[in-house]
């Protein structure tokens, strides 16, 4: 199959650019360098900016006064591929099956990012010029909360000055349905470590006389929600505004999402905050999630031990007006109260990012929707998303620019999970989307 630019995407996918894993630092850098060289090859002025972490890539065409400046953001880092034994094809060797590319990063975000790059390449080949001033900003730390991009934004407002940001790193409601996302949830991460005895203990000799950190971590996890799924941390919902009627209606018109979610997840039943539909819960209500829990004996069979410590990894998904740092403070105080003095609690705060919400009916929002309409045909779905792109609200605050989220990910793309995949058709559509979008934004 001869799909223009596909070979470049496959090359990019072969770099195991796992940002959270320092064993892959060399691969992550090589990935950034390959991208820089590729963009240079297209005739753009491309530069890597060093950070204490992974490099930031900035590339531009020749900016001319009087034209709109569009900042195209994407991330070249990926989530870890583990558990590797659940991949049907090698995690970092892109494999094409039934029109889809299977590889870590295929959808999130290399496929979507390269679709735009391919669009640029086609425009530049055809007319040697783009319709707008373009600034490309590709980072290698999105999957770890963009810790270095935030200060970089503040320090390089001039370099990154723009009228609008465009990103393809969100979902489509269904294959072939153009989807405009006007809101993202924010995120705040936290790790709780419970320590009891200073050494592991025989649970027969000492059990009953000292508190067990594993039990206490279970208590913390169980304290987060009531039986129906509402978050119990005092003040957690305080800043949360009700959903707008128009969006509740628009989402209801997309049809009942419950069956699709049951099918995609394989869960025996849905579960969540009463009073909200399944979509409202995922896209516009805040949550507390246990992402990891551990301690004690994890091996085969039984071992009668009281482990000296246990841990809990939490993340909160946040909605507009919730302040991530304040939520972490509220959570830390609440967790502290759940434990007896027989154990000690250490809280490690992790990365944060605010929620984002824009007016989809603004001029720029409408331009983006026209581009989606021209690319996919039919009606464009207007949605919010439950996932987070921590830098988006920072774009608003540091650059004063709204972000147009034009997702190309399918509901069953398996992002962050084994067998992540991206349809070649979406790569082709994304390249076209880039071209019509820049025309619409001209
Ligand atoms: N592409 C996702 C964000 C996303 C996914 C938005 C689905 C909308 C729908 C992004 O790469 C991502 O995974 N972000 C992380 C950020 C976190 C690690 C700070 C997330 O949402 O967990
Ligand atoms: Zn991701």
Coordinates of C-alpha atoms and ligand atoms in Angstrom, one line a residue:
X1 CA 0.0 0.0 0.0
X2 CA 1.4 3.4 -0.9
X3 CA 0.2 5.9 1.6
X4 CA 2.2 9.2 1.4
X5 CA 4.2 9.7 4.6
X6 CA 3.3 6.4 6.2
X7 CA 6.9 5.2 6.1
X8 CA 7.9 8.3 8.2
X9 CA 5.2 7.5 10.8
X10 CA 6.5 3.9 11.0
X11 CA 10.0 5.2 11.5
X12 CA 8.9 7.5 14.3
X13 CA 6.9 4.7 16.0
X14 CA 10.1 2.5 16.2
X15 CA 11.6 4.9 18.8
X16 CA 10.6 3.6 22.3
X17 CA 10.3 7.2 23.6
X18 CA 8.9 6.3 27.0
X19 CA 9.2 9.5 28.9
X20 CA 8.7 8.1 32.4
X21 CA 11.4 5.5 32.1
X22 CA 15.0 6.8 32.4
X23 CA 16.3 3.6 30.7
X24 CA 14.7 5.0 27.5
X25 CA 16.2 8.5 27.8
X26 CA 18.5 7.9 24.8
X27 CA 15.6 6.6 22.7
X28 CA 13.5 9.6 23.6
X29 CA 16.2 12.0 22.6
X30 CA 16.8 10.1 19.3
X31 CA 13.1 10.4 18.6
X32 CA 13.2 14.2 19.1
X33 CA 16.3 14.4 16.9
X34 CA 14.7 12.4 14.1
X35 CA 11.7 14.7 14.2
X36 CA 13.9 17.8 14.1
X37 CA 15.7 16.5 11.1
X38 CA 12.4 15.5 9.4
X39 CA 10.9 19.0 9.9
X40 CA 14.1 20.6 8.7
X41 CA 13.8 18.4 5.6
X42 CA 10.4 20.0 5.0
X43 CA 12.0 23.4 4.9
X44 CA 11.0 24.5 8.4
X45 CA 13.4 26.1 10.8
X46 CA 13.5 23.5 13.5
X47 CA 15.4 23.6 16.8
X48 CA 15.7 21.4 19.9
X49 CA 15.6 23.2 23.2
X50 CA 17.3 21.4 26.1
X51 CA 15.4 21.1 29.4
X52 CA 16.3 19.2 32.6
X53 CA 14.2 16.4 31.1
X54 CA 13.4 15.6 27.5
X55 CA 14.0 18.2 24.7
X56 CA 11.4 20.5 23.4
X57 CA 11.1 20.8 19.6
X58 CA 10.1 24.2 18.1
X59 CA 9.9 24.6 14.4
X60 CA 8.6 27.5 12.2
X61 CA 8.0 28.5 8.7
X62 CA 8.9 32.1 7.7
X63 CA 6.5 34.2 9.7
X64 CA 5.1 37.2 7.9
X65 CA 3.2 40.1 9.4
X66 CA -0.6 40.3 8.8
X67 CA -1.1 36.5 8.9
X68 CA -2.6 34.5 11.7
X69 CA -0.1 32.5 13.8
X70 CA -1.1 28.9 14.6
X71 CA 0.7 26.9 17.1
X72 CA 0.5 23.2 16.4
X73 CA 1.2 21.1 19.6
X74 CA 1.9 17.4 19.9
X75 CA 3.9 15.0 22.0
X76 CA 6.5 12.5 20.9
X77 CA 6.7 10.7 24.2
X78 CA 4.6 7.6 24.9
X79 CA 3.4 5.6 27.9
X80 CA 5.2 2.5 29.0
X81 CA 4.3 -0.6 26.9
X82 CA 4.0 -3.0 29.8
X83 CA 2.5 -5.6 30.2
X84 CA 4.4 -6.8 27.2
X85 CA 3.0 -10.3 27.1
X86 CA -0.5 -8.9 26.3
X87 CA 0.6 -7.4 23.0
X88 CA -0.3 -9.5 20.0
X89 CA 2.4 -7.8 18.0
X90 CA 5.7 -6.3 19.2
X91 CA 5.1 -3.1 21.1
X92 CA 7.6 -1.0 19.3
X93 CA 7.6 -2.6 15.9
X94 CA 4.6 -1.1 14.0
X95 CA 2.5 -3.9 12.5
X96 CA -0.3 -3.3 10.0
X97 CA -3.3 -5.5 10.4
X98 CA -6.7 -4.9 8.8
X99 CA -5.9 -1.3 8.0
X100 CA -4.7 -0.4 11.5
X101 CA -1.2 0.2 12.7
X102 CA -0.5 -1.6 16.0
X103 CA 2.3 0.0 18.1
X104 CA 2.8 1.9 21.3
X105 CA 2.2 5.6 20.4
X106 CA 0.3 4.7 17.2
X107 CA -2.6 6.9 18.3
X108 CA -1.2 8.7 21.4
X109 CA 0.3 10.7 19.9
X110 CA 2.6 9.8 17.1
X111 CA 0.0 8.9 14.5
X112 CA -2.0 12.1 15.1
X113 CA 1.1 14.2 15.2
X114 CA 2.5 12.8 12.0
X115 CA -0.8 13.2 10.2
X116 CA -0.4 16.9 10.7
X117 CA 3.3 16.8 9.7
X118 CA 2.2 14.9 6.5
X119 CA -0.4 17.6 5.8
X120 CA 2.2 20.3 6.1
X121 CA 4.6 18.3 3.9
X122 CA 1.9 18.0 1.2
X123 CA 1.0 21.7 1.3
X124 CA 4.7 22.7 1.1
X125 CA 5.3 20.3 -1.8
X126 CA 2.3 21.7 -3.7
X127 CA 2.7 25.4 -3.1
X128 CA 6.0 26.0 -1.2
X129 CA 4.2 28.1 1.3
X130 CA 1.7 27.6 4.2
X131 CA -1.4 29.8 4.5
X132 CA -0.5 30.9 8.0
X133 CA 2.4 31.6 10.3
X134 CA 3.0 28.2 11.8
X135 CA 4.8 27.3 15.0
X136 CA 5.3 23.7 15.8
X137 CA 5.7 22.7 19.5
X138 CA 6.4 19.1 20.1
X139 CA 7.3 17.9 23.6
X140 CA 8.6 14.7 25.1
X141 CA 7.0 14.9 28.5
X142 CA 3.2 15.1 28.1
X143 CA 2.7 11.7 29.5
X144 CA 4.5 12.8 32.7
X145 CA 2.6 16.1 33.1
X146 CA 4.7 18.5 31.0
X147 CA 6.9 19.5 34.0
X148 CA 9.4 21.4 31.8
X149 CA 7.1 22.7 29.2
X150 CA 5.2 24.9 31.7
X151 CA 8.3 26.9 32.7
X152 CA 9.4 26.9 29.0
X153 CA 6.1 28.6 28.0
X154 CA 6.6 31.3 30.6
X155 CA 10.2 31.9 29.6
X156 CA 9.5 31.9 25.8
X157 CA 6.3 33.8 25.4
X158 CA 7.7 35.7 22.4
X159 CA 9.0 32.6 20.6
X160 CA 5.6 30.9 21.1
X161 CA 3.3 33.9 20.7
X162 CA 0.3 32.8 18.6
X163 CA -3.4 33.5 17.9
X164 CA -4.6 29.9 18.4
X165 CA -3.3 26.5 19.3
X166 CA -4.3 23.3 17.4
X167 CA -3.9 19.8 18.8
X168 CA -4.9 16.3 17.6
X169 CA -4.6 14.3 20.8
X170 CA -8.2 13.5 21.7
X171 CA -10.9 11.1 20.6
X172 CA -13.6 10.8 17.9
X173 CA -17.0 9.7 19.1
X174 CA -17.0 7.0 16.4
X175 CA -15.1 6.1 13.2
X176 CA -15.6 8.7 10.5
X177 CA -17.4 11.2 12.8
X178 CA -15.6 14.5 13.0
X179 CA -15.3 15.4 16.6
X180 CA -14.6 18.8 18.2
X181 CA -13.5 18.7 21.8
X182 CA -14.1 22.0 23.7
X183 CA -13.2 20.8 27.2
X184 CA -10.7 18.5 29.0
X185 CA -10.5 17.4 32.5
X186 CA -7.6 18.5 34.6
X187 CA -5.5 16.2 36.7
X188 CA -3.8 16.0 40.1
X189 CA -1.7 13.1 41.2
X190 CA -0.7 11.9 44.6
X191 CA 1.1 9.0 46.3
X192 CA 0.4 7.9 49.8
X193 CA 2.9 5.8 51.7
X194 CA 1.9 4.2 54.9
X195 CA 4.7 3.0 57.3
X196 CA 4.2 1.0 60.4
X197 CA 6.9 -1.2 62.0
X198 CA 10.5 -0.5 60.9
X199 CA 11.0 -4.1 59.7
X200 CA 8.8 -6.7 58.1
X201 CA 7.2 -8.8 60.9
X202 CA 6.0 -12.4 61.4
X203 CA 2.3 -12.0 61.3
X204 CA 1.7 -14.8 63.8
X205 CA 4.2 -13.4 66.4
X206 CA 3.3 -9.7 66.1
X207 CA -0.2 -9.8 64.3
X208 CA -2.8 -8.1 66.5
X209 CA -0.4 -5.9 68.4
X210 CA 0.8 -3.5 65.6
X211 CA -1.1 -1.9 62.8
X212 CA -0.7 -3.4 59.3
X213 CA 0.2 -0.9 56.6
X214 CA -1.6 -2.9 54.0
X215 CA -4.8 -2.8 55.9
X216 CA -4.4 1.0 56.4
X217 CA -3.8 1.6 52.7
X218 CA -7.0 -0.3 52.1
X219 CA -8.7 1.9 54.5
X220 CA -7.4 5.0 52.6
X221 CA -8.6 3.6 49.3
X222 CA -12.0 2.8 50.7
X223 CA -12.4 6.3 52.3
X224 CA -12.4 8.1 48.9
X225 CA -15.9 7.3 47.8
X226 CA -19.3 6.6 49.2
X227 CA -21.1 3.4 48.2
X228 CA -22.4 5.0 45.1
X229 CA -19.2 6.6 43.9
X230 CA -19.4 10.2 45.1
X231 CA -16.1 11.5 46.3
X232 CA -16.1 12.0 50.1
X233 CA -13.2 14.5 50.5
X234 CA -14.7 17.6 52.1
X235 CA -14.6 20.6 49.8
X236 CA -13.9 18.4 46.7
X237 CA -17.0 19.6 44.8
X238 CA -17.0 23.1 46.1
X239 CA -15.8 24.9 43.0
X240 CA -17.6 22.6 40.5
X241 CA -20.2 24.3 38.3
X242 CA -23.3 22.5 37.0
X243 CA -23.2 21.4 33.4
X244 CA -24.8 23.7 30.8
X245 CA -28.2 22.5 29.6
X246 CA -27.2 22.8 26.0
X247 CA -24.3 20.4 26.4
X248 CA -26.3 17.9 28.4
X249 CA -28.8 17.9 25.5
X250 CA -26.1 17.8 22.8
X251 CA -24.4 14.8 24.5
X252 CA -27.7 13.0 25.0
X253 CA -28.3 13.4 21.2
X254 CA -25.1 11.4 20.5
X255 CA -27.1 8.4 21.8
X256 CA -26.7 6.4 25.0
X257 CA -23.0 5.8 25.5
X258 CA -23.5 3.2 28.2
X259 CA -23.6 0.1 25.9
X260 CA -20.5 1.1 24.0
X261 CA -18.6 1.7 27.2
X262 CA -19.7 -1.6 28.6
X263 CA -18.5 -3.3 25.5
X264 CA -15.2 -1.4 25.3
X265 CA -14.4 -2.0 29.0
X266 CA -15.8 -5.5 29.5
X267 CA -17.0 -4.4 32.9
X268 CA -20.0 -6.3 34.2
X269 CA -21.9 -3.1 34.9
X270 CA -21.3 0.6 34.9
X271 CA -20.7 2.4 38.2
X272 CA -20.5 6.0 39.1
X273 CA -21.8 9.2 40.6
X274 CA -25.7 9.2 40.6
X275 CA -27.6 11.8 38.7
X276 CA -25.3 11.9 35.7
X277 CA -25.2 10.0 32.4
X278 CA -22.2 7.8 31.6
X279 CA -20.8 10.5 29.3
X280 CA -21.3 13.3 31.8
X281 CA -19.4 11.3 34.4
X282 CA -16.5 10.7 32.1
X283 CA -16.3 14.1 30.4
X284 CA -17.5 16.7 33.0
X285 CA -17.5 15.4 36.5
X286 CA -14.5 15.2 38.8
X287 CA -13.3 11.9 40.1
X288 CA -10.8 10.2 42.4
X289 CA -9.1 7.1 41.0
X290 CA -6.8 4.5 42.6
X291 CA -4.1 3.9 39.9
X292 CA -2.0 1.6 42.0
X293 CA -1.9 -0.1 45.3
X294 CA 0.8 -2.2 46.8
X295 CA 2.6 -3.7 49.8
X296 CA 3.1 -6.9 51.6
X297 CA 3.8 -10.2 49.8
X298 CA 3.0 -10.3 46.1
X299 CA 4.6 -13.7 45.2
X300 CA 3.1 -17.2 44.7
X301 CA 1.3 -18.9 47.5
X302 CA 1.1 -17.3 51.0
X303 CA 3.6 -15.7 53.2
X304 CA 2.6 -14.8 56.7
X305 CA 4.2 -11.4 57.0
X306 CA 3.2 -7.8 58.0
X307 CA 5.1 -5.7 55.5
X308 CA 6.6 -2.6 57.0
X309 CA 5.0 -0.3 54.4
X310 CA 2.4 -0.1 51.7
X311 CA 1.4 2.5 49.1
X312 CA -1.4 4.0 47.2
X313 CA -1.2 5.9 43.9
X314 CA -4.1 8.3 43.3
X315 CA -5.1 10.7 40.6
X316 CA -8.0 13.1 40.6
X317 CA -9.6 14.2 37.4
X318 CA -10.8 17.8 37.7
X319 CA -13.2 20.1 36.0
X320 CA -13.0 23.8 35.4
X321 CA -12.5 26.0 38.5
X322 CA -11.1 23.2 40.6
X323 CA -7.6 24.2 41.6
X324 CA -5.3 21.1 41.4
X325 CA -3.0 22.2 44.2
X326 CA -5.9 22.9 46.5
X327 CA -7.4 19.6 45.7
X328 CA -4.2 17.9 46.6
X329 CA -4.1 19.8 49.9
X330 CA -7.7 18.8 50.7
X331 CA -7.0 15.2 49.8
X332 CA -3.8 15.0 52.0
X333 CA -5.6 16.4 55.0
X334 CA -8.5 14.0 54.5
X335 CA -6.3 10.9 54.1
X336 CA -4.3 11.9 57.2
X337 CA -7.5 11.8 59.2
X338 CA -8.3 8.3 58.2
X339 CA -5.4 6.7 60.0
X340 CA -4.7 5.9 63.6
X341 CA -1.4 7.1 65.2
X342 CA -0.2 3.5 65.0
X343 CA 1.1 4.2 61.4
X344 CA 2.7 7.2 59.7
X345 CA 1.6 8.6 56.4
X346 CA 3.8 10.2 53.9
X347 CA 2.1 12.1 51.0
X348 CA 4.1 12.8 47.8
X349 CA 2.4 15.2 45.6
X350 CA 2.7 14.5 41.9
X351 CA 2.0 16.3 38.7
X352 CA -1.0 18.6 38.1
X353 CA -2.7 20.2 35.2
X354 CA -5.9 22.4 35.2
X355 CA -9.0 21.5 33.3
X356 CA -9.8 23.4 30.1
X357 CA -13.0 24.7 28.7
X358 CA -13.6 27.0 25.7
X359 CA -16.6 28.3 23.9
X360 CA -17.1 26.0 20.9
X361 CA -19.3 28.6 19.2
X362 CA -16.5 31.2 19.0
X363 CA -15.1 32.1 15.6
X364 CA -12.1 29.9 15.9
X365 CA -14.2 27.1 17.3
X366 CA -16.5 27.3 14.3
X367 CA -13.5 27.4 11.9
X368 CA -12.2 24.2 13.4
X369 CA -15.7 22.6 13.1
X370 CA -15.8 23.6 9.4
X371 CA -12.4 21.9 8.9
X372 CA -13.7 18.7 10.5
X373 CA -16.9 18.9 8.4
X374 CA -14.8 19.2 5.2
X375 CA -12.6 16.4 6.3
X376 CA -15.1 13.8 7.5
X377 CA -18.4 15.0 6.0
X378 CA -21.6 14.9 8.0
X379 CA -22.3 16.5 11.4
X380 CA -19.5 17.3 13.8
X381 CA -19.9 16.1 17.4
X382 CA -19.2 18.6 20.1
X383 CA -17.9 17.0 23.2
X384 CA -15.7 17.3 26.2
X385 CA -13.1 14.6 27.1
X386 CA -12.2 13.0 30.3
X387 CA -8.5 12.7 29.6
X388 CA -6.0 15.6 30.3
X389 CA -3.5 17.5 28.3
X390 CA -1.9 19.4 31.1
X391 CA -0.4 22.2 29.0
X392 CA -3.6 23.3 27.3
X393 CA -4.9 25.5 30.1
X394 CA -1.3 26.8 30.5
X395 CA -1.5 27.9 26.8
X396 CA -4.5 30.0 27.7
X397 CA -2.8 31.5 30.7
X398 CA 0.7 32.1 29.3
X399 CA -0.1 32.9 25.6
X400 CA -3.8 34.0 25.9
X401 CA -4.6 31.5 23.2
X402 CA -7.5 29.1 22.9
X403 CA -6.8 25.5 21.9
X404 CA -8.7 23.7 19.1
X405 CA -8.8 20.0 19.9
X406 CA -9.4 18.0 16.7
X407 CA -9.1 14.4 17.8
X408 CA -8.3 11.5 15.5
X409 CA -8.3 8.7 18.2
X410 CA -11.0 6.0 17.9
X411 CA -12.9 4.7 21.0
X412 CA -11.1 1.3 20.7
X413 CA -7.6 2.7 20.1
X414 CA -6.3 1.1 23.3
X415 CA -4.3 4.2 24.2
X416 CA -2.0 3.5 27.3
X417 CA -2.9 -0.2 27.0
X418 CA -1.6 -3.2 25.1
X419 CA -2.3 -3.3 21.4
X420 CA -2.7 0.4 20.9
X421 CA -3.6 1.0 17.3
X422 CA -4.4 3.8 14.8
X423 CA -6.3 3.3 11.5
X424 CA -4.3 4.3 8.4
X425 CA -7.6 6.0 7.2
X426 CA -7.3 8.4 10.2
X427 CA -3.7 9.1 9.3
X428 CA -4.8 10.1 5.8
X429 CA -7.8 12.0 7.1
X430 CA -5.6 13.8 9.6
X431 CA -3.2 15.0 6.8
X432 CA -6.2 16.4 5.0
X433 CA -7.6 17.9 8.2
X434 CA -4.3 19.8 8.7
X435 CA -4.6 21.3 5.2
X436 CA -8.2 22.4 5.4
X437 CA -7.7 23.6 9.0
X438 CA -4.9 25.9 8.0
X439 CA -7.0 27.2 5.1
X440 CA -9.9 27.8 7.5
X441 CA -7.6 29.7 9.9
X442 CA -5.9 31.7 7.1
Ligands
LIG1 N1 -4.0 12.0 24.6 C1 -4.1 11.9 26.0 C2 -5.1 12.8 26.6 C3 -6.5 12.4 26.2 C4 -6.9 11.1 26.1 C5 -7.4 13.4 26.0 C6 -8.2 10.8 25.7 C7 -8.7 13.1 25.6 C8 -9.1 11.7 25.5 C9 -2.8 12.3 26.7 O1 -1.6 11.8 26.0 C10 -2.7 11.7 28.0 O2 -2.8 10.5 28.2 N2 -2.6 12.5 29.0 C11 -2.4 12.1 30.4 C12 -1.9 13.2 31.1 C13 -1.3 12.8 32.5 C14 -0.4 11.7 32.4 C15 -0.7 14.1 33.1 C16 -3.7 11.6 31.0 O3 -4.8 12.1 30.6 O4 -3.7 10.7 31.8
LIG2 ZN1 -1.5 9.7 26.6

